[in-house]
Amino acid sequence: MTGLPLLVVVVVTALAFDFTNGFHDTANAMATSIATGALRPRVAVALSAVLNVVGAFLSLTVAATIAKGIVDQDVVTLSVVFGGLVGGILWNLVTWYFGLPSSSSHALIGGLVGAVLVAAGASGVEWAGLISKVIIPAVIAPVAAGLVALCGTWLVYRITRGLAGAERGREFRLGQIGSASLVSLAHGTNDAQKTMGIILLALIASGELPQDAGVPDWVVIACACAIGLGTYLGGWRVIRTLGKGLVDIESPQGLAAETSSAAVILVSSHFGYPLSTTHVASGSILGSGVGRRTPVRWGTARRMVVAWLVTLPAAAAVGASAEAVSRALGAAGNVVVLVALVLAATAIYLRSRRAPVDRHNVNDEWDEQAQRPAAPAMA
Amino acid sequence: MSTYIDVDALTKVVLVSLLVGAGIPAVFALGVRALAPVEGGTSRSGVRVGAAVLCFAVCLAAVAYGVYRLVATGGH
């Protein structure tokens, strides 16, 4: 597949990735508000969806680059982008099935690295960039966010000690909603822009737009809608893990966790050291549990860390396979990969229906025993 | 390792995040504390309400600045 058909497939796949990005990451902003009852589940995902859409329109500094400084921009063809997107989407769906919050950006970068390895060999990957921009920040993000949330939670509980009903206070619930909203807004701005950049790059690479073109309105609108729709459908499995599976969350603690997330995300991008929303949010929630001195379910935390470690290589394997198939089969290759992607996505969705998690059971008591059988299958 | 870690940027990120990310919840908690009924007292004093309003205003200003940063820089 070449020319216009391939371009159309890449654009549609990019929007599909944007969609999975939205529903996978709803939890980052809203898991704590849903767990404490500050917002009813459906209201929470609707609010987050609207803010993601608004966030997507907030800034127009979209760059026509993809994983710049991580892969050699000259070897990024439409086929490579397609392979990367396939890797990102599949890994997002697999981790969603297991209810594991893993970074959508990592999944996309992993897929791209895999596709580039097949397309251009090891020299197409800027390994130093991969380590300094992707791997090390992934280690630092949860630790830094956890530390901030730990201090914030400890301070909040120290200051409000002895107040009757402080834990359930209306003020804390309002503050929690406010801080979670800021995380949603930042997510929409950051992540929708990534997809806009991919589509812009594809349009330029295929000659549909001049080299210096800005992002067309329809791209902004399509990306905003895709991430918003994904967010609204809500990755309930991931929301459940972050809201109930890690620590038991009260409103003051949720406020501290979400404020920590928002602060770390905004401050790190300000200093040119952007950190993954998912890693930050997970670290914050964990840190808030430690700060309140409540038991942390380390089993859940361990599964999350394993998922983070596996994300890059797993998505890379899928991306590499997609690119290899595309190359081996020539013109029909991309079509085969597309069909395989649709079949795999459908299979994962159908399997998830056997034990669905939705807004009705998202807050049910967490049963650690029931989680264990899933661990070997994932690892 | 310093070739892979921007120690300078990282230190700033951690320190400023700590200040804002832990400080704002603390200010918010002070506001809640100020609004809470005092033992033995029957009604809230003007000073306490004023302090609470100030605390919440600081938090709102922080959120507004966060949104401004997003609009101005696109989160980059």
Short mmCIF file of C-alpha atoms in Angstrom, two decimals:
data_model
loop_
_atom_site.label_atom_id
_atom_site.label_comp_id
_atom_site.label_asym_id
_atom_site.label_seq_id
_atom_site.Cartn_x
_atom_site.Cartn_y
_atom_site.Cartn_z
CA MET A 1 0.00 0.00 0.00
CA THR A 2 1.41 3.40 -0.93
CA GLY A 3 0.30 6.96 -1.59
CA LEU A 4 -3.14 8.14 -0.57
CA PRO A 5 -4.56 4.82 0.74
CA LEU A 6 -1.60 4.38 3.10
CA LEU A 7 -1.91 8.00 4.23
CA VAL A 8 -5.60 7.48 5.03
CA VAL A 9 -4.80 4.29 6.96
CA VAL A 10 -2.05 6.07 8.95
CA VAL A 11 -4.35 9.00 9.82
CA VAL A 12 -7.17 6.69 10.93
CA THR A 13 -4.74 4.51 12.93
CA ALA A 14 -3.28 7.61 14.57
CA LEU A 15 -6.78 8.67 15.63
CA ALA A 16 -7.39 5.15 16.94
CA PHE A 17 -4.20 5.45 19.00
CA ASP A 18 -5.39 8.84 20.28
CA PHE A 19 -8.63 7.14 21.33
CA THR A 20 -6.83 4.37 23.26
CA ASN A 21 -4.58 7.04 24.76
CA GLY A 22 -7.69 8.81 26.10
CA PHE A 23 -9.40 5.81 27.63
CA HIS A 24 -6.21 4.33 29.00
CA ASP A 25 -5.33 7.58 30.81
CA THR A 26 -8.72 8.63 32.22
CA ALA A 27 -7.56 6.98 35.42
CA ASN A 28 -4.57 9.29 35.83
CA ALA A 29 -6.83 12.24 36.54
CA MET A 30 -10.07 10.72 37.75
CA ALA A 31 -9.31 7.47 39.61
CA THR A 32 -8.97 9.19 42.99
CA SER A 33 -12.11 11.32 42.58
CA ILE A 34 -14.14 8.26 41.59
CA ALA A 35 -12.71 6.18 44.46
CA THR A 36 -13.57 8.76 47.12
CA GLY A 37 -16.99 9.51 45.69
CA ALA A 38 -16.11 13.18 45.11
CA LEU A 39 -17.58 12.65 41.66
CA ARG A 40 -20.00 9.99 40.44
CA PRO A 41 -18.18 7.75 37.94
CA ARG A 42 -20.05 8.92 34.86
CA VAL A 43 -19.75 12.59 35.82
CA ALA A 44 -16.01 12.13 36.40
CA VAL A 45 -15.31 10.66 32.97
CA ALA A 46 -17.56 13.25 31.29
CA LEU A 47 -15.73 16.12 33.02
CA SER A 48 -12.36 14.61 32.14
CA ALA A 49 -13.46 14.13 28.51
CA VAL A 50 -14.59 17.75 28.16
CA LEU A 51 -11.33 19.00 29.71
CA ASN A 52 -9.27 16.77 27.41
CA VAL A 53 -11.09 18.24 24.40
CA VAL A 54 -10.57 21.78 25.71
CA GLY A 55 -6.93 20.95 26.43
CA ALA A 56 -6.43 19.77 22.85
CA PHE A 57 -7.50 23.21 21.60
CA LEU A 58 -5.45 25.12 24.18
CA SER A 59 -2.18 25.27 22.35
CA LEU A 60 -1.25 25.26 18.70
CA THR A 61 2.48 24.73 19.08
CA VAL A 62 2.27 21.37 17.34
CA ALA A 63 5.53 20.09 15.91
CA ALA A 64 5.63 17.79 12.88
CA THR A 65 7.99 15.41 14.61
CA ILE A 66 7.61 12.03 16.16
CA ALA A 67 9.96 10.83 18.89
CA LYS A 68 12.50 13.47 17.90
CA GLY A 69 15.93 12.78 19.39
CA ILE A 70 14.92 9.15 19.93
CA VAL A 71 14.70 7.86 16.39
CA ASP A 72 16.44 9.25 13.29
CA GLN A 73 13.81 11.47 11.65
CA ASP A 74 15.10 10.59 8.16
CA VAL A 75 14.11 6.94 8.45
CA VAL A 76 10.57 7.67 9.65
CA THR A 77 8.43 6.65 6.67
CA LEU A 78 4.65 6.32 6.64
CA SER A 79 5.06 2.57 6.98
CA VAL A 80 7.30 3.01 10.07
CA VAL A 81 4.76 5.38 11.65
CA PHE A 82 2.04 2.83 10.96
CA GLY A 83 4.08 0.05 12.59
CA GLY A 84 4.73 2.25 15.62
CA LEU A 85 1.05 3.08 15.98
CA VAL A 86 0.08 -0.60 15.75
CA GLY A 87 2.56 -1.42 18.53
CA GLY A 88 1.25 1.44 20.66
CA ILE A 89 -2.42 0.54 20.21
CA LEU A 90 -1.96 -3.17 20.88
CA TRP A 91 0.10 -2.61 24.03
CA ASN A 92 -2.43 -0.06 25.29
CA LEU A 93 -5.20 -2.61 24.81
CA VAL A 94 -3.28 -5.45 26.46
CA THR A 95 -2.41 -3.36 29.53
CA TRP A 96 -5.98 -2.07 29.68
CA TYR A 97 -7.24 -5.66 29.67
CA PHE A 98 -5.07 -6.40 32.70
CA GLY A 99 -6.07 -3.08 34.29
CA LEU A 100 -2.49 -1.85 34.35
CA PRO A 101 -1.72 1.87 34.06
CA SER A 102 1.16 1.98 31.59
CA SER A 103 2.41 4.98 29.65
CA SER A 104 0.79 5.52 26.24
CA SER A 105 3.81 7.55 25.15
CA HIS A 106 6.13 4.68 26.05
CA ALA A 107 3.94 2.29 24.07
CA LEU A 108 4.07 4.55 21.01
CA ILE A 109 7.82 5.14 21.30
CA GLY A 110 8.41 1.42 21.79
CA GLY A 111 6.40 0.61 18.68
CA LEU A 112 8.33 3.19 16.67
CA VAL A 113 11.71 1.98 17.87
CA GLY A 114 10.77 -1.57 16.85
CA ALA A 115 9.63 -0.45 13.40
CA VAL A 116 12.77 1.67 12.93
CA LEU A 117 15.01 -1.25 13.96
CA VAL A 118 13.54 -3.32 11.13
CA ALA A 119 13.50 -0.45 8.63
CA ALA A 120 16.97 1.01 9.24
CA GLY A 121 18.79 -1.21 11.71
CA ALA A 122 20.23 -0.24 15.09
CA SER A 123 21.74 2.97 13.69
CA GLY A 124 18.26 4.39 13.11
CA VAL A 125 17.71 4.58 16.87
CA GLU A 126 19.40 7.30 18.91
CA TRP A 127 20.15 5.11 21.91
CA ALA A 128 21.50 7.89 24.13
CA GLY A 129 18.27 9.82 23.51
CA LEU A 130 16.21 6.75 24.29
CA ILE A 131 17.97 6.35 27.64
CA SER A 132 18.02 10.01 28.66
CA LYS A 133 14.56 11.02 27.37
CA VAL A 134 12.53 7.89 27.96
CA ILE A 135 14.05 5.31 30.29
CA ILE A 136 15.58 7.50 33.02
CA PRO A 137 12.56 9.85 33.28
CA ALA A 138 10.38 6.73 33.71
CA VAL A 139 12.40 5.80 36.79
CA ILE A 140 12.45 9.34 38.15
CA ALA A 141 8.78 10.27 37.56
CA PRO A 142 7.07 7.92 40.04
CA VAL A 143 9.75 8.52 42.69
CA ALA A 144 9.57 12.33 42.43
CA ALA A 145 5.76 12.37 42.29
CA GLY A 146 5.57 9.89 45.16
CA LEU A 147 7.84 12.05 47.29
CA VAL A 148 5.79 15.19 46.59
CA ALA A 149 2.49 13.41 47.30
CA LEU A 150 3.93 11.86 50.46
CA CYS A 151 4.92 15.28 51.84
CA GLY A 152 1.65 16.89 50.71
CA THR A 153 -0.51 14.17 52.25
CA TRP A 154 1.44 14.20 55.49
CA LEU A 155 1.07 17.99 55.75
CA VAL A 156 -2.65 17.91 54.97
CA TYR A 157 -3.37 15.29 57.62
CA ARG A 158 -1.07 17.01 60.13
CA ILE A 159 -2.81 20.37 59.63
CA THR A 160 -6.35 19.00 59.78
CA ARG A 161 -5.65 16.64 62.69
CA GLY A 162 -8.45 16.59 65.20
CA LEU A 163 -11.03 18.14 62.90
CA ALA A 164 -14.29 16.23 62.98
CA GLY A 165 -15.32 14.91 59.60
CA ALA A 166 -12.37 16.51 57.88
CA GLU A 167 -11.83 13.39 55.82
CA ARG A 168 -15.24 13.66 54.25
CA GLY A 169 -15.31 17.42 54.06
CA ARG A 170 -17.03 19.17 51.20
CA GLU A 171 -14.03 21.50 50.77
CA PHE A 172 -11.63 18.63 50.22
CA ARG A 173 -13.92 17.03 47.67
CA LEU A 174 -14.12 20.33 45.78
CA GLY A 175 -10.36 20.75 45.92
CA GLN A 176 -9.93 17.21 44.71
CA ILE A 177 -12.15 17.87 41.70
CA GLY A 178 -10.22 21.06 40.92
CA SER A 179 -6.81 19.40 41.03
CA ALA A 180 -8.02 16.40 38.99
CA SER A 181 -9.43 18.79 36.39
CA LEU A 182 -6.04 20.42 35.96
CA VAL A 183 -4.46 17.01 35.35
CA SER A 184 -7.11 16.28 32.68
CA LEU A 185 -6.49 19.60 30.98
CA ALA A 186 -2.73 19.06 30.91
CA HIS A 187 -3.26 15.55 29.56
CA GLY A 188 -5.43 16.82 26.69
CA THR A 189 -2.87 19.46 25.79
CA ASN A 190 0.13 17.14 25.86
CA ASP A 191 -1.21 13.91 24.46
CA ALA A 192 -3.62 15.18 21.79
CA GLN A 193 -0.74 17.28 20.46
CA LYS A 194 1.40 14.18 20.03
CA THR A 195 -1.19 12.64 17.70
CA MET A 196 -1.61 15.96 15.87
CA GLY A 197 2.16 15.98 15.32
CA ILE A 198 2.05 12.43 13.90
CA ILE A 199 -0.77 13.25 11.47
CA LEU A 200 0.92 16.50 10.43
CA LEU A 201 4.15 14.59 9.79
CA ALA A 202 2.28 12.01 7.71
CA LEU A 203 0.57 14.73 5.65
CA ILE A 204 3.88 16.47 4.99
CA ALA A 205 5.76 13.24 4.24
CA SER A 206 3.18 12.25 1.65
CA GLY A 207 3.30 15.66 -0.02
CA GLU A 208 -0.28 16.64 0.87
CA LEU A 209 0.99 19.66 2.81
CA PRO A 210 4.06 21.88 2.30
CA GLN A 211 7.09 21.40 4.57
CA ASP A 212 6.33 24.43 6.77
CA ALA A 213 2.59 23.85 7.09
CA GLY A 214 0.77 24.34 10.38
CA VAL A 215 -1.66 21.78 11.70
CA PRO A 216 -4.99 21.93 9.74
CA ASP A 217 -8.19 22.61 11.70
CA TRP A 218 -9.71 19.24 10.85
CA VAL A 219 -6.71 17.50 12.43
CA VAL A 220 -7.10 19.48 15.67
CA ILE A 221 -10.83 18.76 15.79
CA ALA A 222 -10.44 15.06 14.94
CA CYS A 223 -7.70 14.55 17.56
CA ALA A 224 -9.66 16.43 20.22
CA CYS A 225 -12.75 14.32 19.54
CA ALA A 226 -10.82 11.03 19.48
CA ILE A 227 -9.09 11.63 22.83
CA GLY A 228 -12.31 13.04 24.33
CA LEU A 229 -14.40 10.06 23.22
CA GLY A 230 -11.79 7.64 24.53
CA THR A 231 -11.69 9.46 27.86
CA TYR A 232 -15.48 9.45 28.14
CA LEU A 233 -15.72 5.69 27.53
CA GLY A 234 -13.31 5.44 30.43
CA GLY A 235 -10.72 2.74 30.94
CA TRP A 236 -12.67 1.42 33.92
CA ARG A 237 -10.22 -1.44 34.45
CA VAL A 238 -7.31 0.97 34.91
CA ILE A 239 -9.43 3.38 36.97
CA ARG A 240 -10.27 0.51 39.32
CA THR A 241 -6.62 -0.46 39.76
CA LEU A 242 -5.44 3.09 40.48
CA GLY A 243 -8.46 4.05 42.61
CA LYS A 244 -8.97 0.87 44.63
CA GLY A 245 -6.10 -1.52 43.97
CA LEU A 246 -3.11 0.44 45.19
CA VAL A 247 -4.21 2.17 48.40
CA ASP A 248 -7.51 3.14 50.01
CA ILE A 249 -8.06 6.79 49.16
CA GLU A 250 -9.78 9.53 51.19
CA SER A 251 -10.61 12.98 49.82
CA PRO A 252 -7.77 14.97 51.49
CA GLN A 253 -5.32 12.36 50.25
CA GLY A 254 -6.84 12.45 46.74
CA LEU A 255 -6.40 16.23 46.75
CA ALA A 256 -2.75 15.87 47.72
CA ALA A 257 -2.15 13.14 45.12
CA GLU A 258 -3.75 15.02 42.22
CA THR A 259 -2.09 18.32 43.15
CA SER A 260 1.24 16.51 43.24
CA SER A 261 0.53 15.05 39.78
CA ALA A 262 -0.48 18.39 38.31
CA ALA A 263 2.53 20.15 39.86
CA VAL A 264 5.07 17.56 38.71
CA ILE A 265 3.63 17.41 35.17
CA LEU A 266 3.55 21.19 34.72
CA VAL A 267 6.85 21.92 36.47
CA SER A 268 8.73 19.16 34.63
CA SER A 269 7.57 20.41 31.22
CA HIS A 270 8.45 23.95 32.27
CA PHE A 271 12.06 22.91 32.90
CA GLY A 272 12.22 20.94 29.67
CA TYR A 273 12.15 17.57 31.38
CA PRO A 274 8.64 16.28 30.60
CA LEU A 275 7.53 13.25 32.59
CA SER A 276 4.88 10.68 31.72
CA THR A 277 1.42 11.48 33.13
CA THR A 278 0.85 7.82 33.92
CA HIS A 279 4.10 7.33 35.83
CA VAL A 280 3.53 10.57 37.73
CA ALA A 281 -0.08 9.78 38.66
CA SER A 282 0.73 6.25 39.80
CA GLY A 283 3.65 7.49 41.90
CA SER A 284 1.51 10.22 43.44
CA ILE A 285 -1.23 7.82 44.51
CA LEU A 286 1.30 5.41 45.99
CA GLY A 287 3.10 8.25 47.79
CA SER A 288 -0.15 9.59 49.21
CA GLY A 289 -0.86 6.17 50.72
CA VAL A 290 2.57 6.08 52.35
CA GLY A 291 2.10 9.68 53.57
CA ARG A 292 -1.14 8.75 55.31
CA ARG A 293 0.53 5.61 56.66
CA THR A 294 -2.08 3.27 55.25
CA PRO A 295 -1.19 -0.16 53.95
CA VAL A 296 -0.06 -0.19 50.33
CA ARG A 297 -0.90 -3.23 48.21
CA TRP A 298 2.63 -3.80 47.00
CA GLY A 299 1.47 -6.71 44.84
CA THR A 300 -0.44 -4.26 42.65
CA ALA A 301 2.50 -1.85 42.62
CA ARG A 302 4.82 -4.67 41.58
CA ARG A 303 2.56 -5.67 38.67
CA MET A 304 2.51 -2.03 37.53
CA VAL A 305 6.30 -1.76 37.61
CA VAL A 306 6.64 -4.99 35.65
CA ALA A 307 4.21 -3.58 33.05
CA TRP A 308 6.31 -0.40 32.80
CA LEU A 309 9.49 -2.44 32.27
CA VAL A 310 7.84 -4.60 29.62
CA THR A 311 6.11 -1.72 27.77
CA LEU A 312 9.04 -0.59 25.60
CA PRO A 313 10.26 -4.05 24.48
CA ALA A 314 6.73 -5.46 24.05
CA ALA A 315 5.50 -2.54 21.94
CA ALA A 316 8.80 -2.64 20.05
CA ALA A 317 8.27 -6.32 19.24
CA VAL A 318 4.82 -5.55 17.83
CA GLY A 319 6.11 -2.54 15.89
CA ALA A 320 9.00 -4.57 14.50
CA SER A 321 6.68 -7.40 13.45
CA ALA A 322 4.32 -4.95 11.74
CA GLU A 323 7.16 -3.35 9.80
CA ALA A 324 8.66 -6.75 8.91
CA VAL A 325 5.34 -7.99 7.54
CA SER A 326 4.85 -4.76 5.60
CA ARG A 327 8.28 -5.15 4.01
CA ALA A 328 8.04 -8.87 3.30
CA LEU A 329 4.67 -8.72 1.61
CA GLY A 330 5.21 -5.48 -0.29
CA ALA A 331 2.06 -3.66 -1.35
CA ALA A 332 -0.29 -5.97 0.56
CA GLY A 333 1.78 -5.88 3.76
CA ASN A 334 0.13 -2.89 5.42
CA VAL A 335 -3.31 -4.34 4.65
CA VAL A 336 -2.36 -7.62 6.36
CA VAL A 337 -1.09 -5.70 9.41
CA LEU A 338 -4.25 -3.61 9.51
CA VAL A 339 -6.48 -6.70 9.41
CA ALA A 340 -4.34 -8.34 12.13
CA LEU A 341 -4.66 -5.22 14.30
CA VAL A 342 -8.45 -5.12 13.96
CA LEU A 343 -8.73 -8.85 14.72
CA ALA A 344 -6.44 -8.60 17.78
CA ALA A 345 -8.29 -5.54 19.12
CA THR A 346 -11.64 -7.29 18.68
CA ALA A 347 -10.34 -10.42 20.42
CA ILE A 348 -9.08 -8.40 23.42
CA TYR A 349 -12.38 -6.53 23.64
CA LEU A 350 -14.46 -9.71 23.49
CA ARG A 351 -12.29 -11.35 26.14
CA SER A 352 -12.72 -8.30 28.39
CA ARG A 353 -16.51 -8.78 28.25
CA ARG A 354 -16.16 -12.04 30.20
CA ALA A 355 -15.36 -10.05 33.35
CA PRO A 356 -16.40 -6.50 32.50
CA VAL A 357 -15.44 -3.56 34.69
CA ASP A 358 -17.70 -0.53 34.29
CA ARG A 359 -19.05 2.41 36.23
CA HIS A 360 -21.26 0.09 38.30
CA ASN A 361 -18.54 -2.11 39.80
CA VAL A 362 -15.50 0.16 39.49
CA ASN A 363 -15.54 0.89 43.24
CA ASP A 364 -16.19 -2.64 44.50
CA GLU A 365 -13.94 -3.90 47.26
CA TRP A 366 -10.50 -4.88 45.96
CA ASP A 367 -9.80 -8.60 46.20
CA GLU A 368 -6.04 -9.12 46.03
CA GLN A 369 -6.46 -12.91 45.81
CA ALA A 370 -8.48 -12.58 42.62
CA GLN A 371 -5.70 -10.55 41.03
CA ARG A 372 -2.97 -13.11 41.47
CA PRO A 373 -3.82 -15.53 38.64
CA ALA A 374 -3.53 -12.66 36.17
CA ALA A 375 0.06 -11.91 37.13
CA PRO A 376 1.86 -14.87 35.51
CA ALA A 377 -0.16 -14.46 32.32
CA MET A 378 0.99 -10.86 32.08
CA ALA A 379 4.60 -11.38 33.06
CA MET B 1 25.50 8.96 34.33
CA SER B 2 25.46 12.75 34.12
CA THR B 3 25.54 12.47 30.34
CA TYR B 4 22.14 10.82 30.58
CA ILE B 5 20.68 12.83 33.43
CA ASP B 6 20.23 16.59 33.30
CA VAL B 7 20.98 16.97 37.01
CA ASP B 8 20.36 20.70 36.98
CA ALA B 9 16.88 20.45 35.43
CA LEU B 10 16.02 17.47 37.57
CA THR B 11 16.95 19.20 40.83
CA LYS B 12 14.81 22.19 39.89
CA VAL B 13 11.91 19.93 38.94
CA VAL B 14 12.00 18.11 42.28
CA LEU B 15 12.42 21.24 44.41
CA VAL B 16 9.77 23.35 42.67
CA SER B 17 7.38 20.39 42.49
CA LEU B 18 7.84 19.82 46.22
CA LEU B 19 7.20 23.47 46.98
CA VAL B 20 4.09 23.73 44.82
CA GLY B 21 2.80 20.15 44.89
CA ALA B 22 3.04 19.74 48.67
CA GLY B 23 2.64 23.43 49.56
CA ILE B 24 -0.68 24.02 47.82
CA PRO B 25 -2.45 21.08 49.53
CA ALA B 26 -1.04 22.34 52.83
CA VAL B 27 -2.40 25.86 52.19
CA PHE B 28 -5.73 24.30 51.22
CA ALA B 29 -5.76 22.30 54.45
CA LEU B 30 -5.05 25.51 56.42
CA GLY B 31 -8.11 27.02 54.74
CA VAL B 32 -10.24 24.06 55.74
CA ARG B 33 -8.86 24.26 59.28
CA ALA B 34 -9.70 27.97 59.49
CA LEU B 35 -13.28 27.32 58.44
CA ALA B 36 -13.79 24.49 60.93
CA PRO B 37 -15.81 25.36 64.04
CA VAL B 38 -13.64 26.26 67.03
CA GLU B 39 -14.11 24.35 70.24
CA GLY B 40 -16.30 26.37 72.61
CA GLY B 41 -16.96 29.03 69.98
CA THR B 42 -20.43 29.46 68.58
CA SER B 43 -19.79 31.30 65.32
CA ARG B 44 -16.90 31.77 62.94
CA SER B 45 -14.91 34.91 63.48
CA GLY B 46 -14.24 37.32 60.62
CA VAL B 47 -10.50 36.77 60.91
CA ARG B 48 -10.82 33.02 60.43
CA VAL B 49 -13.12 33.38 57.44
CA GLY B 50 -10.74 35.95 55.96
CA ALA B 51 -7.79 33.60 56.46
CA ALA B 52 -9.73 30.78 54.81
CA VAL B 53 -10.65 32.95 51.83
CA LEU B 54 -7.00 33.95 51.48
CA CYS B 55 -5.87 30.31 51.53
CA PHE B 56 -8.39 29.23 48.91
CA ALA B 57 -7.51 32.28 46.80
CA VAL B 58 -3.85 31.20 46.80
CA CYS B 59 -4.90 27.73 45.61
CA LEU B 60 -7.13 29.18 42.87
CA ALA B 61 -4.31 31.46 41.75
CA ALA B 62 -1.99 28.45 41.51
CA VAL B 63 -4.50 26.61 39.32
CA ALA B 64 -5.00 29.71 37.15
CA TYR B 65 -1.23 30.02 36.71
CA GLY B 66 -1.06 26.33 35.76
CA VAL B 67 -3.71 26.85 33.07
CA TYR B 68 -1.88 29.95 31.87
CA ARG B 69 1.34 27.94 31.52
CA LEU B 70 -0.52 25.33 29.48
CA VAL B 71 -1.97 27.94 27.14
CA ALA B 72 1.29 29.85 26.80
CA THR B 73 3.59 26.92 26.21
CA GLY B 74 1.40 24.03 25.16
CA GLY B 75 2.81 22.05 28.03
CA HIS B 76 6.22 21.85 26.41
#
